Amino acid sequence: MTIHNAAMGRSGGYFQMQKRLILLKVLCTKLIVVLLSLPVDAREILLTKNDMVQIQPGVWAASGVEVPKPDEELPIVGAQNTEDGVRLLRVFKGQGDINGFTGVLYDNRDRGHSSLSPNLYPNLSHLKYSSDLAANGLDFGLAGRVIFPAVVLGNSSTAMTGGAAPRSLPRLAMTSAFWRAATTALYANNHIYVYPEHRDYDAEDRFPVNWPYMIISQGSSFSDQPFLNAVALTLAALPRDTFEYLSEKRLIAPTIQMILRRNLKTVSTRADYLSGKAHPPAFDSRLIRTGRMVAQAANLRPEDTPPLVRLRVIDEDFSAAAGLAKLDERLLDTPAAIGRLWRGFAWKRELLITAEDTSAPNERPLTFEWRLLRGDPQRVWIEPQGADGRTARIRIAWHDPWTELVAHGKSFSERRVSRVDIGVFADNGVHDSAPAMISIDFPEHQVRRYTKGKDGEKRLLSIDYDASGRDAYFDPVLFWSAAWTDKARYDESGTLSGWERHHSDSGITDFVSHDPNDRTTQYEIGNGDRHIPTLRHVAE
């Protein structure tokens, strides 16, 4: 405040000045009180290379990072936080010993583009990266190169927008061997990240698998914000002993996934939870019921914790060298997600999968549910085995692409789909677990025709590979296009002997042997690990 000298020349100027100084002192005291009552910037934790230990090429453990204890003088949520569930969280805070944000770290990975406001959660520690780490991109895009000794909530509203194979961060993670492994490790170490589906789940579902390893938001930039708030409030509502138990058992991420899915607006019953309603590849933020998530978290006891389902393939006829290009069909083999690409020519395929490696963290007896989440129930057969259903034989017949109706308020649109999803759940008598998932992705860009053979079983008649000629989308990281159509030729025993190949450009038809030892014809496929990501903020 500037006090002008003109006041001194007036009658009684000295006393007027004293009054003003007293008033100023009172105002300043009130101002200090008001400022102290306002939310302050969240605490920041600076990560430097000295805090990290390399545990494998390209991956570090941030063993030197410590999350400070909450400041009890600060509110659990900021005064301006009006998210659903905030008032309920304050009630739980007043009634009992909830965890709050003890041991929780927030990791924004789009350099502030879509970041949680520090004033929303004053006691939530925000991670910052040193300039040299940021220069190497450790702060940007997909998480997984750094593992933290804390419960981590993070996000990145970015996507690969350039190059030969643009894609969202979730699809990048699904189609790269490095990122598949890194993302799986995050889930097993109490890390929860939210990424937009940016153009990969709109008119067409372009994800090759459905998995619980991240939360994928429907939309682009800022579509992740409602999920960040919902998860933040849910983490804070967990009782302290439950939070510590989940952290120690590394079950934070699957438990949050269960709570999110169980409390969607489309999920009212257990039957709903065990159906595709609760397990889309990407979530519409309009379906979040944060208040219900907070309530379920606050009432979760350690002894009721649902387990993490661990899957393993015992036997299958998906192979390491299938189709014309002899490429691997086994995209993903992890405890909570198995992914297969249908490259072979058969009408029907089979897998034998077990969940026998699943253990209850609280020694409760478990039973298992195997449910078709997406696909034609007339073409998928699931046969659980044993009294508790820990193992199942799964048979799948070929699926042509189909469409699903997508609700937009009172209007609808269509989404093209070409993937079968099966969910596996463990029931401990109190809660069903988060899903483990089995996905079979079909090459939707191919036009296949099957017919009945002499034995009555269906067999391949022809494949049109010319996706480029038909202007049909395909993922060049996983699949390929060629300017021809193959008609299968079988010998008298019904064995595939070769192909009558009709070339789209020349109109010439010739014969190509199906001899597996014939290497005269070469086929190539794009390799996702060769693509250098061009990440951009995705506001559209």
Coordinates of C-alpha atoms in Angstrom, one line a residue:
M1 CA 0.0 0.0 0.0
T2 CA 1.3 3.5 -0.9
I3 CA 0.3 6.3 1.5
H4 CA 0.4 9.7 -0.1
N5 CA 2.1 12.7 1.6
A6 CA -1.0 14.8 0.9
A7 CA -2.7 13.3 4.0
M8 CA -0.1 15.0 6.3
G9 CA -1.2 18.5 5.3
R10 CA -4.8 18.1 6.4
S11 CA -6.1 19.1 9.9
G12 CA -5.4 16.3 12.3
G13 CA -3.2 14.6 9.7
Y14 CA -1.1 12.9 12.4
F15 CA -4.1 11.2 14.0
Q16 CA -5.6 10.3 10.7
M17 CA -2.3 8.7 9.8
Q18 CA -2.3 6.6 13.0
K19 CA -5.9 5.5 12.4
R20 CA -5.0 4.4 8.9
L21 CA -1.9 2.5 10.1
I22 CA -4.0 0.7 12.8
L23 CA -6.6 -0.1 10.1
L24 CA -3.9 -1.3 7.7
K25 CA -2.5 -3.6 10.5
V26 CA -6.0 -5.1 11.1
L27 CA -6.6 -5.6 7.4
C28 CA -3.2 -7.2 7.0
T29 CA -3.9 -9.5 9.9
K30 CA -7.2 -10.5 8.4
L31 CA -5.6 -11.0 5.0
I32 CA -3.0 -13.3 6.5
V33 CA -5.7 -15.4 8.2
V34 CA -7.7 -15.6 4.9
L35 CA -4.6 -16.6 3.0
L36 CA -3.7 -19.3 5.5
S37 CA -7.2 -20.8 5.1
L38 CA -6.9 -21.0 1.3
P39 CA -5.5 -24.1 -0.4
V40 CA -1.8 -23.9 -1.1
D41 CA 0.1 -25.3 -3.9
A42 CA 0.7 -29.1 -3.5
R43 CA 4.1 -30.2 -2.4
E44 CA 6.5 -31.1 -5.2
I45 CA 9.0 -33.9 -5.2
L46 CA 11.9 -33.4 -7.6
L47 CA 13.2 -36.6 -9.2
T48 CA 16.8 -36.6 -10.2
K49 CA 19.1 -39.2 -11.7
N50 CA 20.7 -39.7 -8.3
D51 CA 17.3 -41.0 -7.0
M52 CA 17.2 -43.8 -9.6
V53 CA 18.8 -47.2 -10.0
Q54 CA 18.7 -49.0 -13.3
I55 CA 17.1 -52.4 -13.0
Q56 CA 17.1 -53.3 -16.7
P57 CA 17.8 -51.6 -20.0
G58 CA 15.6 -48.6 -20.2
V59 CA 13.9 -49.1 -16.8
W60 CA 14.8 -47.5 -13.5
A61 CA 13.6 -47.9 -9.9
A62 CA 13.3 -44.5 -8.1
S63 CA 14.5 -45.9 -4.9
G64 CA 15.6 -42.5 -3.6
V65 CA 12.1 -41.0 -3.7
E66 CA 10.2 -40.5 -0.4
V67 CA 6.7 -39.2 -0.3
P68 CA 6.3 -36.8 2.7
K69 CA 3.7 -37.3 5.3
P70 CA 0.5 -35.2 4.9
D71 CA 0.3 -31.8 6.6
E72 CA -2.5 -32.3 9.1
E73 CA -3.2 -28.5 9.0
L74 CA -4.3 -28.8 5.4
P75 CA -7.7 -30.0 4.3
I76 CA -8.0 -33.3 2.6
V77 CA -9.6 -31.5 -0.4
G78 CA -9.5 -27.9 -1.5
A79 CA -12.4 -25.6 -0.7
Q80 CA -13.2 -25.1 -4.4
N81 CA -13.3 -28.9 -5.1
T82 CA -16.9 -29.6 -6.0
E83 CA -16.4 -33.1 -7.5
D84 CA -19.0 -35.7 -6.7
G85 CA -17.9 -37.6 -3.6
V86 CA -16.0 -34.7 -2.0
R87 CA -18.6 -34.1 0.7
L88 CA -18.8 -37.8 1.5
L89 CA -15.0 -37.9 1.8
R90 CA -15.1 -35.1 4.3
V91 CA -17.6 -37.0 6.3
F92 CA -15.5 -40.1 6.3
K93 CA -12.5 -38.0 7.2
G94 CA -14.3 -36.7 10.2
Q95 CA -15.6 -40.1 11.3
G96 CA -12.7 -42.4 11.0
D97 CA -9.1 -43.1 10.2
I98 CA -9.0 -42.9 6.4
N99 CA -5.7 -42.9 4.6
G100 CA -6.0 -39.6 2.8
F101 CA -3.0 -39.1 0.5
T102 CA -0.4 -40.7 2.7
G103 CA 2.0 -42.5 0.4
V104 CA 0.4 -41.3 -2.8
L105 CA 2.3 -39.6 -5.6
Y106 CA 0.8 -37.8 -8.6
D107 CA 2.7 -38.0 -12.0
N108 CA 1.6 -35.7 -14.8
R109 CA 3.2 -36.9 -18.0
D110 CA 2.0 -34.2 -20.5
R111 CA 4.0 -31.3 -19.0
G112 CA 1.0 -29.6 -17.5
H113 CA -1.3 -29.9 -20.5
S114 CA -4.0 -31.8 -18.6
S115 CA -2.8 -31.8 -15.0
L116 CA -4.7 -32.1 -11.7
S117 CA -4.9 -28.7 -10.1
P118 CA -2.7 -28.5 -6.9
N119 CA -5.5 -26.7 -5.1
L120 CA -7.9 -29.6 -5.5
Y121 CA -5.9 -31.9 -3.2
P122 CA -3.5 -29.8 -1.1
N123 CA -1.9 -32.9 0.5
L124 CA -1.3 -34.8 -2.8
S125 CA 2.4 -34.7 -3.7
H126 CA 3.2 -33.8 -7.3
L127 CA 6.2 -35.4 -9.0
K128 CA 8.6 -33.1 -10.9
Y129 CA 11.5 -34.2 -13.1
S130 CA 14.9 -32.7 -13.2
S131 CA 15.8 -30.9 -16.5
D132 CA 18.2 -33.7 -17.6
L133 CA 15.5 -36.4 -17.1
A134 CA 13.0 -34.2 -19.0
A135 CA 15.4 -33.7 -21.8
N136 CA 15.5 -37.5 -22.2
G137 CA 11.7 -37.7 -22.3
L138 CA 11.3 -39.5 -19.0
D139 CA 8.5 -37.1 -18.0
F140 CA 6.4 -37.4 -21.1
G141 CA 4.1 -39.9 -22.7
L142 CA 3.7 -43.5 -21.6
A143 CA 4.8 -44.3 -18.1
G144 CA 6.8 -47.4 -17.3
R145 CA 10.5 -46.4 -17.6
V146 CA 10.5 -45.4 -13.9
I147 CA 9.0 -47.4 -11.1
F148 CA 8.3 -45.6 -7.8
P149 CA 8.2 -46.9 -4.2
A150 CA 4.8 -45.4 -3.7
V151 CA 1.2 -45.6 -4.9
V152 CA 1.2 -43.6 -8.1
L153 CA -1.7 -41.9 -9.9
G154 CA -0.8 -40.4 -13.3
N155 CA -1.9 -39.4 -16.7
S156 CA -0.8 -38.1 -20.1
S157 CA -3.2 -36.5 -22.6
T158 CA -0.9 -37.2 -25.6
A159 CA -0.9 -39.5 -28.6
M160 CA 1.3 -40.5 -31.6
T161 CA -0.1 -38.1 -34.2
G162 CA 2.6 -38.5 -36.9
G163 CA 4.5 -41.2 -38.7
A164 CA 3.4 -44.2 -40.6
A165 CA 1.3 -45.6 -37.7
P166 CA -0.4 -42.9 -35.6
R167 CA -2.1 -44.2 -32.5
S168 CA -3.2 -43.5 -28.9
L169 CA -0.9 -44.2 -26.0
P170 CA -2.9 -47.2 -25.0
R171 CA -2.6 -48.8 -28.4
L172 CA 1.1 -47.9 -28.5
A173 CA 1.5 -49.8 -25.2
M174 CA -0.5 -52.8 -26.6
T175 CA 1.5 -53.0 -29.9
S176 CA 5.1 -52.6 -28.5
A177 CA 6.9 -55.4 -26.7
F178 CA 8.7 -53.0 -24.4
W179 CA 5.6 -51.0 -23.4
R180 CA 3.5 -54.2 -23.0
A181 CA 6.1 -55.4 -20.4
A182 CA 6.4 -51.9 -18.8
T183 CA 2.7 -51.4 -18.5
T184 CA 2.2 -54.8 -16.9
A185 CA 4.9 -54.0 -14.3
L186 CA 3.2 -50.8 -13.4
Y187 CA -0.1 -52.6 -12.6
A188 CA 1.9 -55.0 -10.4
N189 CA 3.5 -52.1 -8.5
N190 CA 0.5 -50.0 -7.4
H191 CA 0.7 -47.5 -10.3
I192 CA -2.5 -46.3 -11.9
Y193 CA -2.4 -44.3 -15.2
V194 CA -5.2 -42.7 -17.2
Y195 CA -4.8 -42.1 -21.0
P196 CA -7.3 -40.9 -23.6
E197 CA -8.3 -43.3 -26.4
H198 CA -7.8 -40.5 -29.0
R199 CA -9.5 -41.8 -32.2
D200 CA -8.9 -45.5 -31.4
Y201 CA -12.3 -46.2 -29.9
D202 CA -14.7 -44.0 -32.0
A203 CA -16.2 -45.3 -35.2
E204 CA -14.0 -48.3 -34.9
D205 CA -12.4 -50.2 -32.0
R206 CA -8.8 -50.4 -33.0
F207 CA -7.4 -51.9 -29.8
P208 CA -6.0 -55.4 -30.3
V209 CA -6.6 -56.3 -26.7
N210 CA -8.8 -55.3 -23.8
W211 CA -6.8 -55.1 -20.5
P212 CA -7.1 -53.8 -17.0
Y213 CA -3.5 -52.4 -16.9
M214 CA -4.6 -48.7 -17.3
I215 CA -7.8 -46.6 -17.4
I216 CA -8.6 -45.5 -20.9
S217 CA -10.9 -42.5 -21.2
Q218 CA -13.3 -42.0 -24.1
G219 CA -12.2 -38.9 -25.9
S220 CA -9.0 -36.8 -26.2
S221 CA -7.4 -34.2 -24.1
F222 CA -9.0 -33.5 -20.7
S223 CA -11.2 -36.6 -21.0
D224 CA -8.9 -38.1 -18.4
Q225 CA -9.7 -35.4 -15.8
P226 CA -12.9 -37.0 -14.4
F227 CA -11.1 -40.3 -13.9
L228 CA -8.1 -38.6 -12.1
N229 CA -10.5 -37.0 -9.7
A230 CA -12.5 -40.2 -9.2
V231 CA -9.4 -42.3 -8.5
A232 CA -7.9 -39.6 -6.3
L233 CA -11.0 -39.4 -4.1
T234 CA -11.2 -43.2 -4.0
L235 CA -7.6 -43.7 -2.9
A236 CA -8.1 -41.0 -0.2
A237 CA -11.2 -42.8 1.1
L238 CA -9.5 -46.1 1.8
P239 CA -9.1 -46.9 5.5
R240 CA -5.5 -46.6 6.6
D241 CA -5.0 -50.3 7.4
T242 CA -6.7 -51.3 4.1
F243 CA -4.5 -48.9 2.1
E244 CA -1.3 -50.3 3.8
Y245 CA -2.5 -53.9 3.2
L246 CA -3.2 -53.2 -0.5
S247 CA 0.1 -51.4 -0.9
E248 CA 2.1 -54.2 0.7
K249 CA 0.3 -56.9 -1.4
R250 CA 0.6 -54.7 -4.5
L251 CA -3.2 -54.8 -5.1
I252 CA -3.9 -51.1 -5.3
A253 CA -4.3 -51.0 -9.1
P254 CA -6.6 -54.0 -9.5
T255 CA -8.7 -53.0 -6.5
I256 CA -9.2 -49.5 -7.9
Q257 CA -10.2 -51.1 -11.3
M258 CA -12.8 -53.3 -9.5
I259 CA -14.3 -50.3 -7.7
L260 CA -14.4 -48.1 -10.8
R261 CA -16.1 -50.9 -12.9
R262 CA -18.5 -52.0 -10.1
N263 CA -19.9 -48.5 -9.7
L264 CA -20.6 -47.4 -13.3
K265 CA -24.1 -46.1 -14.0
T266 CA -24.6 -49.1 -16.3
V267 CA -23.7 -51.6 -13.5
S268 CA -26.3 -52.1 -10.8
T269 CA -26.1 -55.9 -10.1
R270 CA -23.4 -58.6 -9.9
A271 CA -24.7 -59.9 -13.2
D272 CA -24.0 -56.5 -14.8
Y273 CA -20.5 -56.5 -13.3
L274 CA -19.8 -60.0 -14.9
S275 CA -20.9 -58.7 -18.3
G276 CA -19.5 -56.4 -21.0
K277 CA -21.4 -53.5 -19.4
A278 CA -18.6 -53.1 -16.8
H279 CA -15.6 -53.8 -19.0
P280 CA -15.4 -51.6 -22.1
P281 CA -11.9 -50.9 -23.5
A282 CA -12.5 -47.2 -22.9
F283 CA -14.7 -45.6 -20.3
D284 CA -17.2 -42.8 -20.8
S285 CA -16.8 -40.3 -18.0
R286 CA -20.6 -39.7 -17.9
L287 CA -20.9 -43.2 -16.4
I288 CA -18.7 -42.6 -13.4
R289 CA -20.4 -42.6 -10.0
T290 CA -17.6 -41.2 -7.8
G291 CA -19.7 -41.0 -4.7
R292 CA -20.4 -44.7 -4.8
M293 CA -16.7 -45.4 -5.5
V294 CA -15.7 -43.4 -2.4
A295 CA -18.3 -45.2 -0.3
Q296 CA -17.2 -48.6 -1.4
A297 CA -13.5 -47.7 -0.8
A298 CA -14.2 -46.4 2.7
N299 CA -16.0 -49.7 3.7
L300 CA -13.4 -52.0 2.3
R301 CA -11.6 -54.1 5.0
P302 CA -8.3 -55.8 4.5
E303 CA -9.8 -59.2 5.1
D304 CA -12.3 -58.7 2.2
T305 CA -9.7 -57.6 -0.4
P306 CA -10.4 -59.3 -3.7
P307 CA -7.4 -61.2 -5.3
L308 CA -5.5 -60.6 -8.5
V309 CA -6.4 -63.2 -11.1
R310 CA -3.4 -64.8 -12.6
L311 CA -3.9 -66.5 -16.0
R312 CA -1.6 -68.9 -17.8
V313 CA -2.1 -70.7 -21.1
I314 CA -1.7 -74.5 -20.8
D315 CA -2.3 -75.4 -24.4
E316 CA -3.5 -73.8 -27.6
D317 CA -3.5 -74.0 -31.4
F318 CA -2.5 -70.3 -31.9
S319 CA 1.1 -70.5 -33.1
A320 CA 4.4 -68.7 -33.4
A321 CA 4.3 -68.8 -37.2
A322 CA 0.9 -68.5 -38.8
G323 CA -0.7 -67.2 -42.0
L324 CA 1.1 -66.5 -45.2
A325 CA 3.7 -64.4 -43.5
K326 CA 4.4 -67.0 -40.8
L327 CA 4.0 -64.4 -38.0
D328 CA 3.4 -64.9 -34.3
E329 CA -0.2 -65.0 -33.2
R330 CA 0.7 -64.7 -29.5
L331 CA 0.6 -61.0 -28.9
L332 CA 0.4 -60.9 -25.1
D333 CA 0.9 -63.4 -22.3
T334 CA 0.7 -61.7 -18.9
P335 CA -1.1 -62.6 -15.6
A336 CA -4.1 -60.3 -16.1
A337 CA -4.3 -60.2 -19.9
I338 CA -3.8 -62.7 -22.8
G339 CA -4.0 -61.5 -26.4
R340 CA -4.1 -63.4 -29.6
L341 CA -4.1 -62.3 -33.3
W342 CA -6.0 -64.6 -35.6
R343 CA -3.6 -65.1 -38.5
G344 CA -4.2 -68.7 -39.3
F345 CA -6.8 -70.1 -41.8
A346 CA -8.8 -72.4 -39.6
W347 CA -12.5 -71.8 -38.9
K348 CA -12.2 -72.6 -35.2
R349 CA -9.4 -72.2 -32.6
E350 CA -8.9 -73.5 -29.1
L351 CA -7.2 -72.5 -25.9
L352 CA -6.8 -74.2 -22.5
I353 CA -6.2 -71.6 -19.8
T354 CA -5.9 -71.8 -16.1
A355 CA -6.1 -69.4 -13.2
E356 CA -4.6 -71.9 -10.8
D357 CA -1.8 -69.5 -9.9
T358 CA -4.3 -67.1 -8.3
S359 CA -4.1 -67.0 -4.6
A360 CA -6.4 -65.2 -2.1
P361 CA -4.4 -62.6 -0.2
N362 CA -6.7 -63.3 2.9
E363 CA -6.8 -67.1 2.5
R364 CA -10.5 -67.0 1.6
P365 CA -11.8 -69.8 -0.7
L366 CA -12.2 -68.7 -4.3
T367 CA -14.5 -69.6 -7.1
F368 CA -14.0 -68.4 -10.7
E369 CA -16.3 -67.0 -13.3
W370 CA -15.4 -67.1 -17.1
R371 CA -17.7 -64.7 -19.0
L372 CA -18.0 -63.7 -22.6
L373 CA -17.8 -59.9 -22.5
R374 CA -17.9 -59.3 -26.3
G375 CA -18.4 -61.6 -29.2
D376 CA -21.1 -63.9 -30.7
P377 CA -22.3 -66.3 -28.1
Q378 CA -23.1 -68.7 -30.9
R379 CA -19.4 -68.7 -31.9
V380 CA -17.7 -68.8 -28.5
W381 CA -17.8 -71.8 -26.2
I382 CA -16.4 -71.6 -22.6
E383 CA -16.1 -74.8 -20.6
P384 CA -15.0 -74.3 -17.0
Q385 CA -13.4 -77.3 -15.4
G386 CA -13.2 -78.4 -11.8
A387 CA -15.3 -77.6 -8.8
D388 CA -14.1 -74.1 -8.5
G389 CA -13.7 -73.4 -12.2
R390 CA -10.0 -72.5 -12.1
T391 CA -9.4 -73.8 -15.6
A392 CA -11.4 -73.5 -18.8
R393 CA -11.3 -74.7 -22.3
I394 CA -12.2 -72.0 -24.8
R395 CA -13.2 -72.5 -28.4
I396 CA -13.7 -69.6 -30.8
A397 CA -15.0 -69.6 -34.3
W398 CA -14.1 -67.0 -36.9
H399 CA -15.9 -63.7 -36.5
D400 CA -16.5 -61.3 -39.3
P401 CA -16.5 -57.6 -38.2
W402 CA -19.7 -56.5 -36.6
T403 CA -21.2 -53.2 -35.3
E404 CA -22.3 -52.1 -31.8
L405 CA -24.7 -49.3 -31.0
V406 CA -23.1 -46.5 -29.0
A407 CA -25.4 -44.2 -27.0
H408 CA -24.9 -40.4 -27.0
G409 CA -27.7 -39.2 -24.8
K410 CA -30.8 -39.7 -26.8
S411 CA -28.9 -40.4 -30.1
F412 CA -26.9 -43.4 -31.2
S413 CA -24.0 -44.1 -33.5
E414 CA -22.3 -47.3 -34.6
R415 CA -18.9 -48.7 -33.8
R416 CA -17.1 -51.4 -35.9
V417 CA -15.7 -54.2 -33.8
S418 CA -13.5 -57.2 -34.6
R419 CA -12.3 -58.6 -31.3
V420 CA -13.6 -61.2 -28.8
D421 CA -13.2 -60.4 -25.1
I422 CA -13.5 -62.9 -22.3
G423 CA -13.3 -61.9 -18.6
V424 CA -12.1 -64.1 -15.8
F425 CA -13.2 -63.2 -12.2
A426 CA -12.3 -64.6 -8.8
D427 CA -15.0 -64.4 -6.1
N428 CA -13.9 -64.5 -2.5
G429 CA -17.4 -64.6 -1.1
V430 CA -17.4 -60.8 -0.5
H431 CA -16.2 -59.2 -3.7
D432 CA -15.5 -60.2 -7.3
S433 CA -12.0 -59.4 -8.4
A434 CA -11.0 -57.0 -11.2
P435 CA -11.2 -58.8 -14.5
A436 CA -8.3 -60.7 -16.1
M437 CA -9.0 -60.7 -19.8
I438 CA -8.5 -62.9 -22.8
S439 CA -8.7 -61.1 -26.2
I440 CA -8.8 -62.6 -29.7
D441 CA -8.3 -59.9 -32.4
F442 CA -9.4 -60.7 -36.0
P443 CA -7.9 -59.1 -39.1
E444 CA -10.9 -57.0 -39.9
H445 CA -9.4 -55.6 -43.1
Q446 CA -9.4 -59.1 -44.7
V447 CA -12.5 -60.4 -46.4
R448 CA -12.7 -64.1 -45.7
R449 CA -15.2 -66.7 -46.9
Y450 CA -15.6 -70.1 -45.4
T451 CA -17.5 -73.1 -46.7
K452 CA -18.4 -76.6 -45.5
G453 CA -15.9 -79.3 -46.5
K454 CA -16.7 -83.0 -47.2
D455 CA -16.4 -83.8 -43.5
G456 CA -19.1 -81.2 -42.7
E457 CA -16.6 -78.9 -40.9
K458 CA -16.1 -75.4 -42.2
R459 CA -12.9 -74.6 -44.0
L460 CA -11.5 -71.5 -45.7
L461 CA -12.7 -70.8 -49.2
S462 CA -10.9 -67.5 -50.0
I463 CA -9.2 -64.4 -48.5
D464 CA -9.1 -60.9 -50.0
Y465 CA -6.0 -59.3 -48.7
D466 CA -6.3 -56.0 -50.6
A467 CA -7.2 -53.7 -47.8
S468 CA -5.4 -50.8 -49.5
G469 CA -7.4 -51.3 -52.7
R470 CA -10.6 -51.3 -50.7
D471 CA -9.5 -48.4 -48.6
A472 CA -10.0 -50.5 -45.5
Y473 CA -8.1 -49.5 -42.4
F474 CA -5.6 -51.9 -40.9
D475 CA -2.9 -51.5 -38.2
P476 CA 0.5 -51.7 -40.1
V477 CA 2.2 -52.6 -36.9
L478 CA 0.3 -55.9 -36.6
F479 CA -1.1 -56.7 -40.0
W480 CA -0.4 -56.2 -43.8
S481 CA -2.2 -55.6 -47.1
A482 CA -1.4 -57.2 -50.5
A483 CA -3.0 -56.5 -53.9
W484 CA -4.4 -60.0 -54.4
T485 CA -7.2 -62.4 -53.4
D486 CA -6.3 -66.1 -52.6
K487 CA -8.8 -68.9 -53.3
A488 CA -7.9 -72.1 -51.4
R489 CA -7.2 -75.3 -53.2
Y490 CA -7.4 -78.6 -51.4
D491 CA -6.2 -82.1 -52.4
E492 CA -8.4 -85.2 -52.3
S493 CA -7.7 -85.7 -48.6
G494 CA -8.9 -82.3 -47.8
T495 CA -5.5 -80.9 -47.0
L496 CA -4.7 -77.3 -48.2
S497 CA -2.3 -77.6 -51.1
G498 CA -2.1 -74.0 -52.3
W499 CA -3.7 -70.9 -53.5
E500 CA -5.2 -69.7 -56.8
R501 CA -4.0 -66.1 -56.5
H502 CA -5.8 -63.4 -58.4
H503 CA -3.7 -60.2 -58.6
S504 CA -5.8 -57.0 -58.3
D505 CA -3.5 -54.8 -60.4
S506 CA -2.8 -57.1 -63.3
G507 CA -5.9 -59.4 -63.3
I508 CA -3.5 -62.4 -63.6
T509 CA -4.4 -65.6 -61.7
D510 CA -1.6 -68.0 -60.8
F511 CA -1.0 -70.9 -58.4
V512 CA 1.0 -70.5 -55.2
S513 CA 2.1 -73.6 -53.2
H514 CA 1.1 -73.8 -49.6
D515 CA 4.3 -75.9 -48.9
P516 CA 5.5 -74.6 -45.5
N517 CA 9.1 -75.1 -46.8
D518 CA 8.5 -72.9 -49.8
R519 CA 10.4 -69.6 -49.1
T520 CA 10.1 -68.2 -52.7
T521 CA 7.5 -65.7 -51.7
Q522 CA 8.3 -63.1 -49.0
Y523 CA 5.8 -61.2 -46.9
E524 CA 6.6 -58.2 -44.8
I525 CA 4.9 -56.5 -41.9
G526 CA 5.5 -53.2 -40.1
N527 CA 7.3 -53.5 -36.8
G528 CA 5.9 -51.2 -34.1
D529 CA 9.1 -51.1 -32.2
R530 CA 10.7 -49.4 -35.2
H531 CA 8.3 -46.5 -35.2
I532 CA 9.7 -43.4 -33.4
P533 CA 6.8 -41.9 -31.4
T534 CA 5.8 -38.4 -32.3
L535 CA 3.7 -37.4 -29.2
R536 CA 1.4 -34.4 -29.3
H537 CA -1.3 -33.0 -27.0
V538 CA -4.6 -34.3 -28.3
A539 CA -7.2 -31.5 -27.9
E540 CA -9.5 -32.7 -30.6

